[in-house]
Amino acid sequence: MQTSVADHPLVAHKLTALRDRGTDTPTFRRLAYELTTLLGYEATRNVRVEPVQVVTPVAPALGVRLARPVPLLVPILRAGIGMLDGLASLLPRADIGFAGLVRNEETLIASTYATRLPADLTGRDTFILDPMLATGGSMETVITMMLDRNAATVTAICLVAAPEGLARLAAGFRDGSVPVQVVTGAVDAGLNDKGYIVPGLGDAGDRLFGSI
Ligand code: PRP
Ligand code: URA
C-alpha cells in the first residue's frame, strides 16, 4: 500500500482552519470541499485515460479522456458526504456508490448499516472518501468491499490520518495485486484513549452535520 501526504501550503492553511474549534459548520463544509479538490488532484494522478482526437479552431489535436468504465466514488456515511462534491467536481462523470458505517465509541469497532454499490467493479478505479482515518477499521472494511468486487485500483482520500490507521491498512493490504493507496492531508500524532485523532479536528460527522 502506498501513502501520499499532501505537501502543499494551501492544504496546510485550510486544514489548520478546519481543525480550529471556532470554525462554524458552513465554513467547515466549505473547507472540506476545497481540501478534497486539492487532495483529489493528487489522488487522481494515475486515473485511467484513453487517447482521443479533437479538432480545435486551428488544427486537429491529440488528447485524452477518462477511460470507461468510469470511476466510482464512495463516500463513507456520514462524514464522507462532506467530501463528495469536492471530488465529483473533478470527476463529474464518475458513478457514486455509498457505504454507511458507524463506529461503536466504546469498542471502536465499525459496523456496516448500509451499502449501495455495484456488484462488479472490474476495470474500475475506485475512490473512497472519509475525512478521518483513525483506527482504520472503517476504511479497511470499505477497501475490502472494493477488492471483493474486483476493483482495478482503490484510492482512499482522508483529510487527517492517524499512524495507527495507516499501519493497519499497510499490514492488511501489503501484497495485493490491486494497487491500494491512501492520500491524506496530514498524518497526526496518534489516537487518544477514546480513539480520537490527536490533535485531529474532533468528530468530523458532528462538525459537518451536527450531533445526533
Ligand atoms: C468516523 C469517521 C470515520 C470513522 C473513523 O465516523 O468519519 O468513518 O469514524 O474511525 P476508524 O478509523 O476508527 O474506523 P463515525 O463512525 O463517527 O460515523 P459518522 O461519520 O456517521 O459520524
Ligand atoms: N472519527 C472522528 O470523527 N474523529 C476522530 O478523531 C476519530 C474518528
Coordinates of N, CA and C and ligand atoms in Angstrom, one line a residue:
M1 N 0.8 -1.2 0.0 CA 0.0 0.0 0.0 C 0.9 1.2 0.0
Q2 N 0.5 2.2 -0.8 CA 1.2 3.5 -0.9 C 0.5 4.6 -0.1
T3 N 1.2 5.4 0.6 CA 0.6 6.5 1.3 C 1.2 7.8 0.7
S4 N 0.4 8.8 0.4 CA 0.9 10.1 0.0 C 0.3 11.2 0.9
V5 N 1.2 12.0 1.5 CA 0.8 13.0 2.4 C 1.0 14.3 1.6
A6 N -0.1 15.1 1.5 CA -0.1 16.3 0.7 C 0.9 17.3 1.3
D7 N 1.8 17.8 0.5 CA 2.8 18.7 1.0 C 2.6 20.0 0.2
H8 N 1.6 20.8 0.7 CA 1.3 22.0 0.0 C 0.8 23.0 1.0
P9 N 1.2 24.3 0.8 CA 0.8 25.3 1.8 C -0.7 25.6 1.8
L10 N -1.4 25.4 0.7 CA -2.8 25.7 0.7 C -3.5 24.6 1.5
V11 N -3.1 23.3 1.4 CA -3.6 22.2 2.2 C -3.4 22.5 3.7
A12 N -2.2 22.9 4.0 CA -1.9 23.1 5.4 C -2.7 24.3 6.0
H13 N -2.8 25.3 5.2 CA -3.6 26.5 5.6 C -5.1 26.1 5.8
K14 N -5.7 25.4 4.9 CA -7.1 25.1 5.0 C -7.3 24.1 6.1
L15 N -6.4 23.1 6.3 CA -6.5 22.1 7.3 C -6.4 22.8 8.7
T16 N -5.6 23.8 8.8 CA -5.5 24.5 10.1 C -6.8 25.1 10.5
A17 N -7.4 25.8 9.5 CA -8.7 26.4 9.8 C -9.8 25.3 10.1
L18 N -9.7 24.2 9.4 CA -10.7 23.1 9.7 C -10.5 22.6 11.1
R19 N -9.3 22.5 11.6 CA -9.1 22.0 12.9 C -9.6 22.9 14.0
D20 N -9.6 24.2 13.7 CA -9.9 25.2 14.7 C -11.3 25.0 15.3
R21 N -11.5 24.8 16.6 CA -12.8 24.5 17.1 C -13.7 25.7 17.0
G22 N -13.2 26.9 16.7 CA -14.0 28.1 16.4 C -14.6 28.1 15.0
T23 N -14.2 27.2 14.2 CA -14.8 27.2 12.8 C -16.2 26.7 12.8
D24 N -17.1 27.5 12.2 CA -18.5 27.1 12.2 C -18.8 26.1 11.1
T25 N -20.0 25.5 11.2 CA -20.4 24.4 10.3 C -20.3 24.8 8.8
P26 N -20.9 26.0 8.4 CA -20.8 26.3 7.0 C -19.4 26.5 6.5
T27 N -18.5 27.0 7.3 CA -17.1 27.2 6.9 C -16.4 25.8 6.9
F28 N -16.8 25.0 7.9 CA -16.2 23.6 7.9 C -16.6 22.9 6.6
R29 N -17.8 23.0 6.2 CA -18.2 22.3 5.0 C -17.5 22.8 3.7
R30 N -17.3 24.1 3.7 CA -16.6 24.7 2.5 C -15.1 24.3 2.5
L31 N -14.5 24.3 3.7 CA -13.1 23.8 3.7 C -13.0 22.4 3.4
A32 N -13.9 21.5 3.8 CA -13.8 20.1 3.5 C -13.9 19.9 1.9
Y33 N -14.8 20.7 1.3 CA -15.0 20.7 -0.1 C -13.6 21.1 -0.8
E34 N -13.1 22.2 -0.4 CA -11.9 22.7 -1.0 C -10.7 21.8 -0.8
L35 N -10.6 21.3 0.4 CA -9.5 20.3 0.7 C -9.6 19.1 -0.2
T36 N -10.8 18.6 -0.4 CA -11.0 17.4 -1.2 C -10.6 17.7 -2.7
T37 N -10.8 18.9 -3.2 CA -10.4 19.2 -4.6 C -8.9 19.2 -4.6
L38 N -8.2 19.7 -3.6 CA -6.8 19.8 -3.6 C -6.2 18.3 -3.5
L39 N -6.7 17.5 -2.6 CA -6.2 16.2 -2.4 C -6.6 15.3 -3.6
G40 N -7.8 15.6 -4.2 CA -8.3 14.9 -5.4 C -7.3 15.0 -6.5
Y41 N -6.7 16.2 -6.7 CA -5.7 16.4 -7.8 C -4.6 15.3 -7.7
E42 N -4.1 15.1 -6.5 CA -3.1 14.1 -6.3 C -3.6 12.7 -6.4
A43 N -4.8 12.5 -5.8 CA -5.4 11.2 -5.8 C -5.7 10.6 -7.2
T44 N -5.9 11.5 -8.1 CA -6.3 11.1 -9.5 C -5.1 11.1 -10.5
R45 N -3.9 11.2 -9.9 CA -2.8 11.3 -10.8 C -2.7 10.1 -11.8
N46 N -3.1 8.9 -11.3 CA -3.0 7.8 -12.2 C -4.3 7.3 -12.7
V47 N -5.3 8.1 -12.7 CA -6.6 7.7 -13.2 C -6.5 7.3 -14.6
R48 N -7.3 6.2 -15.0 CA -7.1 5.7 -16.4 C -7.7 6.6 -17.4
V49 N -7.0 6.9 -18.5 CA -7.4 7.7 -19.6 C -7.2 7.0 -20.9
E50 N -7.9 7.4 -21.9 CA -7.7 6.8 -23.2 C -7.5 7.9 -24.3
P51 N -6.7 7.7 -25.3 CA -6.5 8.7 -26.3 C -7.7 9.2 -27.0
V52 N -7.8 10.4 -27.4 CA -8.9 10.9 -28.2 C -8.4 12.1 -29.0
Q53 N -9.0 12.2 -30.2 CA -8.6 13.3 -31.1 C -9.8 14.3 -31.1
V54 N -9.5 15.6 -31.0 CA -10.5 16.6 -31.2 C -9.9 17.6 -32.3
V55 N -10.8 18.5 -32.7 CA -10.4 19.5 -33.7 C -10.5 20.8 -33.1
T56 N -9.4 21.5 -32.9 CA -9.5 22.9 -32.4 C -9.9 23.8 -33.5
P57 N -10.2 25.1 -33.3 CA -10.5 26.0 -34.4 C -9.3 26.1 -35.4
V58 N -8.1 25.6 -35.0 CA -6.9 25.7 -35.8 C -6.5 24.4 -36.5
A59 N -6.6 23.3 -35.7 CA -6.0 22.1 -36.2 C -6.5 20.9 -35.4
P60 N -6.3 19.7 -35.9 CA -6.6 18.5 -35.0 C -5.6 18.5 -33.9
A61 N -6.1 18.0 -32.7 CA -5.2 17.8 -31.6 C -5.5 16.5 -30.9
L62 N -4.4 15.9 -30.5 CA -4.5 14.6 -29.8 C -4.6 14.9 -28.3
G63 N -5.5 14.2 -27.6 CA -5.6 14.4 -26.2 C -6.0 13.1 -25.5
V64 N -6.6 13.3 -24.3 CA -7.1 12.1 -23.6 C -8.5 12.4 -23.0
R65 N -9.2 11.3 -22.7 CA -10.4 11.5 -21.9 C -10.4 10.3 -20.9
L66 N -11.2 10.5 -19.9 CA -11.3 9.4 -18.9 C -11.8 8.1 -19.6
A67 N -11.1 7.1 -19.2 CA -11.4 5.8 -19.8 C -12.7 5.2 -19.2
R68 N -13.4 4.4 -20.0 CA -14.5 3.6 -19.5 C -14.1 2.2 -19.1
P69 N -14.7 1.6 -18.1 CA -15.8 2.1 -17.3 C -15.4 3.3 -16.4
V70 N -16.3 4.2 -16.1 CA -16.0 5.4 -15.4 C -15.6 5.0 -13.9
P71 N -14.8 5.9 -13.3 CA -14.5 5.7 -11.8 C -15.8 5.6 -11.0
L72 N -15.6 5.0 -9.8 CA -16.6 5.0 -8.8 C -16.1 5.8 -7.5
L73 N -17.0 6.7 -7.1 CA -16.7 7.4 -5.8 C -17.5 6.8 -4.7
V74 N -16.9 6.6 -3.6 CA -17.7 6.0 -2.5 C -17.5 6.8 -1.2
P75 N -18.4 7.7 -0.8 CA -18.3 8.4 0.5 C -18.7 7.4 1.6
I76 N -17.9 7.4 2.7 CA -18.4 6.6 3.8 C -19.3 7.5 4.7
L77 N -20.5 7.1 4.8 CA -21.5 7.9 5.6 C -21.1 7.8 7.0
R78 N -21.4 8.9 7.7 CA -21.9 10.2 7.3 C -20.8 11.1 6.7
A79 N -19.7 11.2 7.4 CA -18.8 12.3 7.2 C -18.2 12.3 5.8
G80 N -18.1 11.2 5.1 CA -17.6 11.2 3.8 C -18.4 12.0 2.8
I81 N -19.7 12.2 3.1 CA -20.6 13.0 2.3 C -20.0 14.4 2.2
G82 N -19.3 14.9 3.2 CA -18.8 16.3 3.2 C -17.6 16.4 2.2
M83 N -17.1 15.3 1.6 CA -16.1 15.3 0.6 C -16.6 15.0 -0.8
L84 N -17.8 14.6 -0.9 CA -18.3 14.1 -2.1 C -18.3 15.1 -3.2
D85 N -18.9 16.3 -3.0 CA -19.0 17.3 -4.0 C -17.6 17.7 -4.5
G86 N -16.6 17.8 -3.6 CA -15.3 18.2 -4.0 C -14.7 17.2 -5.1
L87 N -14.8 15.9 -4.8 CA -14.2 15.0 -5.8 C -15.1 14.9 -7.1
A88 N -16.4 15.0 -6.8 CA -17.3 14.9 -8.0 C -17.2 16.1 -8.9
S89 N -16.7 17.2 -8.4 CA -16.5 18.4 -9.2 C -15.3 18.1 -10.2
L90 N -14.3 17.3 -9.7 CA -13.2 16.9 -10.6 C -13.5 15.8 -11.5
L91 N -14.4 14.9 -11.1 CA -14.8 13.7 -11.9 C -16.3 13.7 -12.1
P92 N -16.9 14.7 -12.8 CA -18.3 14.8 -12.9 C -19.0 13.6 -13.5
R93 N -18.3 12.8 -14.3 CA -18.9 11.6 -14.9 C -18.8 10.4 -14.1
A94 N -18.1 10.4 -13.0 CA -18.0 9.2 -12.2 C -19.3 8.8 -11.6
D95 N -19.4 7.5 -11.4 CA -20.6 7.0 -10.7 C -20.3 7.1 -9.2
I96 N -21.4 7.1 -8.4 CA -21.3 7.3 -7.0 C -22.0 6.1 -6.2
G97 N -21.3 5.4 -5.4 CA -21.9 4.4 -4.5 C -21.8 4.9 -3.1
F98 N -22.4 4.1 -2.2 CA -22.4 4.5 -0.8 C -22.1 3.4 0.2
A99 N -21.4 3.7 1.2 CA -21.2 2.7 2.3 C -21.5 3.4 3.6
G100 N -22.4 3.0 4.4 CA -22.7 3.6 5.7 C -22.1 2.7 6.8
L101 N -21.2 3.3 7.6 CA -20.6 2.6 8.7 C -20.7 3.5 9.9
V102 N -20.8 2.9 11.1 CA -20.7 3.7 12.3 C -19.8 2.9 13.3
R103 N -19.0 3.7 14.0 CA -18.0 3.1 14.9 C -18.6 3.1 16.3
N104 N -18.6 2.0 16.9 CA -19.0 1.9 18.3 C -18.0 2.7 19.2
E105 N -18.4 3.7 19.9 CA -17.5 4.6 20.5 C -16.8 3.9 21.7
E106 N -17.3 2.8 22.2 CA -16.6 2.1 23.3 C -15.6 1.0 22.8
T107 N -16.1 0.2 21.8 CA -15.2 -0.9 21.3 C -14.3 -0.4 20.2
L108 N -14.7 0.8 19.6 CA -14.1 1.3 18.4 C -14.2 0.4 17.2
I109 N -15.1 -0.5 17.2 CA -15.3 -1.4 16.1 C -16.4 -0.8 15.2
A110 N -16.1 -0.8 13.9 CA -17.1 -0.2 12.9 C -18.0 -1.3 12.4
S111 N -19.3 -0.9 12.3 CA -20.2 -1.9 11.7 C -20.9 -1.2 10.6
T112 N -21.3 -2.0 9.6 CA -21.9 -1.5 8.3 C -23.4 -1.5 8.5
Y113 N -24.1 -0.4 8.2 CA -25.5 -0.3 8.3 C -26.2 -0.1 6.9
A114 N -25.4 0.2 5.9 CA -26.0 0.4 4.6 C -24.9 0.2 3.5
T115 N -25.2 -0.4 2.4 CA -24.3 -0.3 1.2 C -25.2 -0.2 0.0
R116 N -24.7 0.6 -0.9 CA -25.3 0.7 -2.3 C -24.2 0.8 -3.2
L117 N -23.8 -0.3 -3.7 CA -22.5 -0.4 -4.5 C -22.8 -1.3 -5.7
P118 N -22.1 -1.1 -6.9 CA -22.2 -2.0 -8.0 C -21.7 -3.4 -7.5
A119 N -22.2 -4.5 -8.0 CA -21.8 -5.8 -7.7 C -20.4 -6.1 -8.3
D120 N -20.2 -5.5 -9.5 CA -18.9 -5.9 -10.2 C -18.2 -4.6 -10.5
L121 N -17.0 -4.4 -10.0 CA -16.2 -3.2 -10.3 C -15.0 -3.5 -11.2
T122 N -15.1 -4.6 -12.0 CA -14.0 -5.0 -12.9 C -13.6 -3.8 -13.8
G123 N -12.3 -3.5 -13.7 CA -11.7 -2.5 -14.6 C -11.9 -1.0 -14.1
R124 N -12.5 -0.9 -12.9 CA -12.8 0.5 -12.5 C -11.9 1.0 -11.4
D125 N -11.5 2.3 -11.5 CA -10.8 3.0 -10.5 C -11.8 3.4 -9.4
T126 N -11.5 3.2 -8.1 CA -12.5 3.5 -7.1 C -11.8 4.4 -6.1
F127 N -12.6 5.4 -5.6 CA -12.1 6.4 -4.7 C -13.0 6.4 -3.5
I128 N -12.4 6.2 -2.3 CA -13.2 6.1 -1.1 C -12.9 7.4 -0.3
L129 N -14.0 8.0 0.2 CA -13.9 9.3 0.8 C -14.3 9.2 2.3
D130 N -13.4 9.6 3.2 CA -13.7 9.7 4.6 C -12.7 10.7 5.2
P131 N -13.2 11.8 5.9 CA -12.2 12.7 6.4 C -11.3 12.2 7.4
M132 N -11.7 11.1 8.2 CA -10.9 10.7 9.3 C -10.5 9.2 9.2
L133 N -9.2 9.0 9.2 CA -8.7 7.6 9.3 C -8.1 7.5 10.7
A134 N -8.9 6.8 11.6 CA -8.4 6.8 13.0 C -7.8 5.4 13.3
T135 N -8.6 4.4 13.8 CA -8.1 3.1 13.9 C -7.9 2.4 12.6
G136 N -8.6 2.9 11.5 CA -8.6 2.3 10.2 C -9.6 1.2 10.0
G137 N -10.4 0.9 11.0 CA -11.4 -0.1 10.9 C -12.4 0.1 9.8
S138 N -13.0 1.4 9.8 CA -14.0 1.7 8.8 C -13.4 1.6 7.4
M139 N -12.2 2.2 7.2 CA -11.6 2.2 5.8 C -11.2 0.8 5.4
E140 N -10.7 0.0 6.3 CA -10.4 -1.3 6.0 C -11.6 -2.1 5.4
T141 N -12.7 -1.9 6.1 CA -13.9 -2.6 5.7 C -14.3 -2.2 4.2
V142 N -14.3 -0.9 4.0 CA -14.7 -0.4 2.6 C -13.7 -0.7 1.6
I143 N -12.4 -0.7 1.9 CA -11.4 -1.1 0.9 C -11.7 -2.6 0.5
T144 N -12.0 -3.4 1.5 CA -12.3 -4.8 1.3 C -13.5 -5.0 0.4
M145 N -14.5 -4.1 0.6 CA -15.7 -4.2 -0.3 C -15.3 -3.9 -1.8
M146 N -14.4 -3.0 -2.0 CA -13.9 -2.7 -3.4 C -13.2 -3.9 -3.9
L147 N -12.3 -4.4 -3.2 CA -11.4 -5.6 -3.7 C -12.3 -6.8 -3.9
D148 N -13.3 -7.0 -3.0 CA -14.2 -8.2 -3.2 C -15.0 -8.1 -4.5
R149 N -15.2 -6.8 -4.9 CA -15.9 -6.6 -6.2 C -15.0 -6.4 -7.4
N150 N -13.7 -6.7 -7.2 CA -12.8 -6.8 -8.3 C -12.4 -5.4 -8.9
A151 N -12.3 -4.4 -8.0 CA -11.9 -3.1 -8.5 C -10.5 -3.1 -9.1
A152 N -10.2 -2.2 -10.0 CA -8.9 -2.2 -10.6 C -7.9 -1.5 -9.7
T153 N -8.3 -0.4 -9.1 CA -7.5 0.3 -8.1 C -8.4 0.8 -7.0
V154 N -7.8 1.1 -5.9 CA -8.5 1.6 -4.7 C -7.7 2.8 -4.1
T155 N -8.3 3.9 -4.1 CA -7.7 5.1 -3.5 C -8.5 5.7 -2.4
A156 N -8.0 5.7 -1.2 CA -8.7 6.3 0.0 C -8.2 7.7 0.1
I157 N -9.2 8.6 0.2 CA -8.8 10.1 0.4 C -9.3 10.5 1.8
C158 N -8.4 10.9 2.6 CA -8.7 11.3 4.0 C -8.2 12.7 4.2
L159 N -8.8 13.5 5.1 CA -8.3 14.8 5.4 C -7.2 14.7 6.5
V160 N -7.4 13.8 7.5 CA -6.5 13.6 8.6 C -6.4 12.1 8.8
A161 N -5.1 11.6 9.0 CA -4.9 10.2 9.3 C -4.1 10.0 10.5
A162 N -4.4 8.9 11.3 CA -3.5 8.6 12.4 C -2.5 7.5 12.0
P163 N -1.3 7.5 12.6 CA -0.4 6.5 12.2 C -0.9 5.1 12.5
E164 N -1.8 4.9 13.5 CA -2.3 3.6 13.8 C -3.2 3.1 12.6
G165 N -4.0 4.0 12.1 CA -4.8 3.6 11.0 C -4.0 3.3 9.7
L166 N -3.0 4.1 9.4 CA -2.2 3.8 8.3 C -1.4 2.5 8.4
A167 N -1.0 2.2 9.6 CA -0.2 0.9 9.9 C -1.2 -0.2 9.7
R168 N -2.4 -0.1 10.1 CA -3.4 -1.2 9.9 C -3.6 -1.5 8.5
L169 N -3.8 -0.4 7.7 CA -4.1 -0.6 6.3 C -2.8 -1.2 5.5
A170 N -1.7 -0.7 5.9 CA -0.4 -1.2 5.3 C -0.2 -2.7 5.6
A171 N -0.6 -3.1 6.8 CA -0.5 -4.5 7.1 C -1.5 -5.3 6.4
G172 N -2.7 -4.8 6.3 CA -3.9 -5.5 5.7 C -3.8 -5.6 4.2
F173 N -3.2 -4.6 3.5 CA -3.2 -4.6 2.1 C -1.8 -4.5 1.5
R174 N -0.9 -5.4 2.1 CA 0.5 -5.3 1.8 C 0.9 -5.8 0.4
D175 N 0.4 -7.0 0.1 CA 1.0 -7.6 -1.1 C -0.1 -7.9 -2.2
G176 N -1.1 -7.1 -2.2 CA -2.2 -7.5 -3.1 C -1.8 -7.1 -4.6
S177 N -2.4 -7.7 -5.5 CA -2.1 -7.4 -6.9 C -2.8 -6.1 -7.3
V178 N -3.8 -5.7 -6.6 CA -4.6 -4.5 -6.9 C -3.9 -3.3 -6.1
P179 N -3.6 -2.2 -6.9 CA -3.0 -1.1 -6.2 C -3.9 -0.4 -5.2
V180 N -3.5 -0.3 -3.9 CA -4.3 0.4 -2.9 C -3.4 1.6 -2.4
Q181 N -4.0 2.8 -2.4 CA -3.2 3.9 -1.9 C -4.1 4.8 -1.0
V182 N -3.4 5.5 -0.1 CA -4.1 6.5 0.8 C -3.5 7.8 0.5
V183 N -4.4 8.8 0.2 CA -3.9 10.2 0.1 C -4.5 11.0 1.2
T184 N -3.7 11.6 2.0 CA -4.2 12.3 3.2 C -3.6 13.7 3.3
G185 N -4.3 14.6 3.9 CA -3.8 16.0 4.1 C -2.8 16.1 5.2
A186 N -2.8 15.1 6.2 CA -1.9 15.2 7.3 C -1.8 13.8 8.0
V187 N -0.7 13.5 8.6 CA -0.6 12.4 9.5 C -0.3 13.0 10.9
D188 N -1.3 12.8 11.8 CA -1.2 13.4 13.1 C -0.4 12.5 14.1
A189 N -0.4 12.9 15.3 CA 0.5 12.3 16.3 C 0.0 10.9 16.7
G190 N -1.3 10.7 16.8 CA -1.9 9.4 17.2 C -3.3 9.5 17.7
L191 N -3.7 8.4 18.4 CA -5.1 8.3 18.9 C -5.1 8.5 20.4
N192 N -6.1 9.1 20.9 CA -6.2 9.2 22.4 C -7.0 8.0 22.9
D193 N -7.3 7.9 24.2 CA -7.9 6.7 24.8 C -9.3 6.6 24.4
K194 N -9.9 7.6 23.7 CA -11.3 7.4 23.2 C -11.3 7.1 21.7
G195 N -10.1 6.9 21.1 CA -10.0 6.6 19.7 C -10.1 7.8 18.8
Y196 N -9.9 9.0 19.4 CA -9.9 10.2 18.6 C -8.5 10.6 18.1
I197 N -8.4 11.1 16.9 CA -7.1 11.6 16.4 C -6.7 12.8 17.1
V198 N -5.4 12.8 17.5 CA -4.8 14.0 18.3 C -3.7 14.6 17.4
P199 N -3.7 15.9 17.1 CA -4.8 16.8 17.5 C -6.1 16.7 16.7
G200 N -6.0 16.2 15.5 CA -7.2 15.9 14.8 C -8.1 17.1 14.5
L201 N -9.4 16.9 14.5 CA -10.3 18.0 14.3 C -11.6 17.7 15.1
G202 N -11.6 16.7 15.9 CA -12.8 16.4 16.6 C -13.7 15.4 15.9
D203 N -15.0 15.4 16.1 CA -15.9 14.5 15.4 C -16.3 15.1 14.1
A204 N -15.8 14.6 13.0 CA -16.0 15.2 11.7 C -17.5 15.2 11.3
G205 N -18.1 14.0 11.6 CA -19.6 14.0 11.2 C -20.4 15.0 12.0
D206 N -20.1 15.2 13.3 CA -20.8 16.2 14.0 C -20.5 17.6 13.6
R207 N -19.3 17.8 13.2 CA -18.9 19.2 12.8 C -19.5 19.5 11.4
L208 N -19.7 18.5 10.6 CA -20.4 18.7 9.3 C -21.9 18.8 9.4
F209 N -22.4 17.9 10.2 CA -23.9 17.7 10.1 C -24.6 17.9 11.5
G210 N -23.9 18.2 12.5 CA -24.5 18.3 13.9 C -24.5 17.0 14.6
S211 N -24.6 17.0 15.9 CA -24.5 15.8 16.7 C -25.9 15.1 16.7
I212 N -25.9 13.8 16.7 CA -27.2 13.0 16.7 C -27.5 12.6 18.1
Ligands
PRP1 C1 -16.0 8.5 11.9 C2 -15.2 8.9 10.7 C3 -14.8 7.5 10.1 C4 -14.5 6.7 11.3 C5 -13.1 6.6 11.6 O1 -17.2 8.1 11.6 O2 -15.9 9.6 9.8 O3 -15.8 6.9 9.3 O4 -15.2 7.4 12.4 O5 -12.8 5.8 12.6 P1 -12.0 4.4 12.4 O6 -10.8 4.7 11.5 O7 -11.5 4.1 13.9 O8 -12.9 3.4 11.9 P2 -18.4 7.7 12.7 O9 -18.3 6.2 12.9 O10 -18.2 8.6 13.8 O11 -19.7 8.0 11.9 P3 -20.3 9.3 11.3 O12 -19.5 9.6 10.1 O13 -21.7 9.0 11.0 O14 -20.2 10.4 12.3
URA2 N1 -13.9 9.9 14.0 C1 -13.9 11.3 14.0 O1 -14.8 11.9 13.5 N2 -12.8 11.9 14.6 C2 -11.8 11.2 15.1 O2 -10.8 11.8 15.6 C3 -11.8 9.8 15.1 C4 -12.9 9.2 14.5

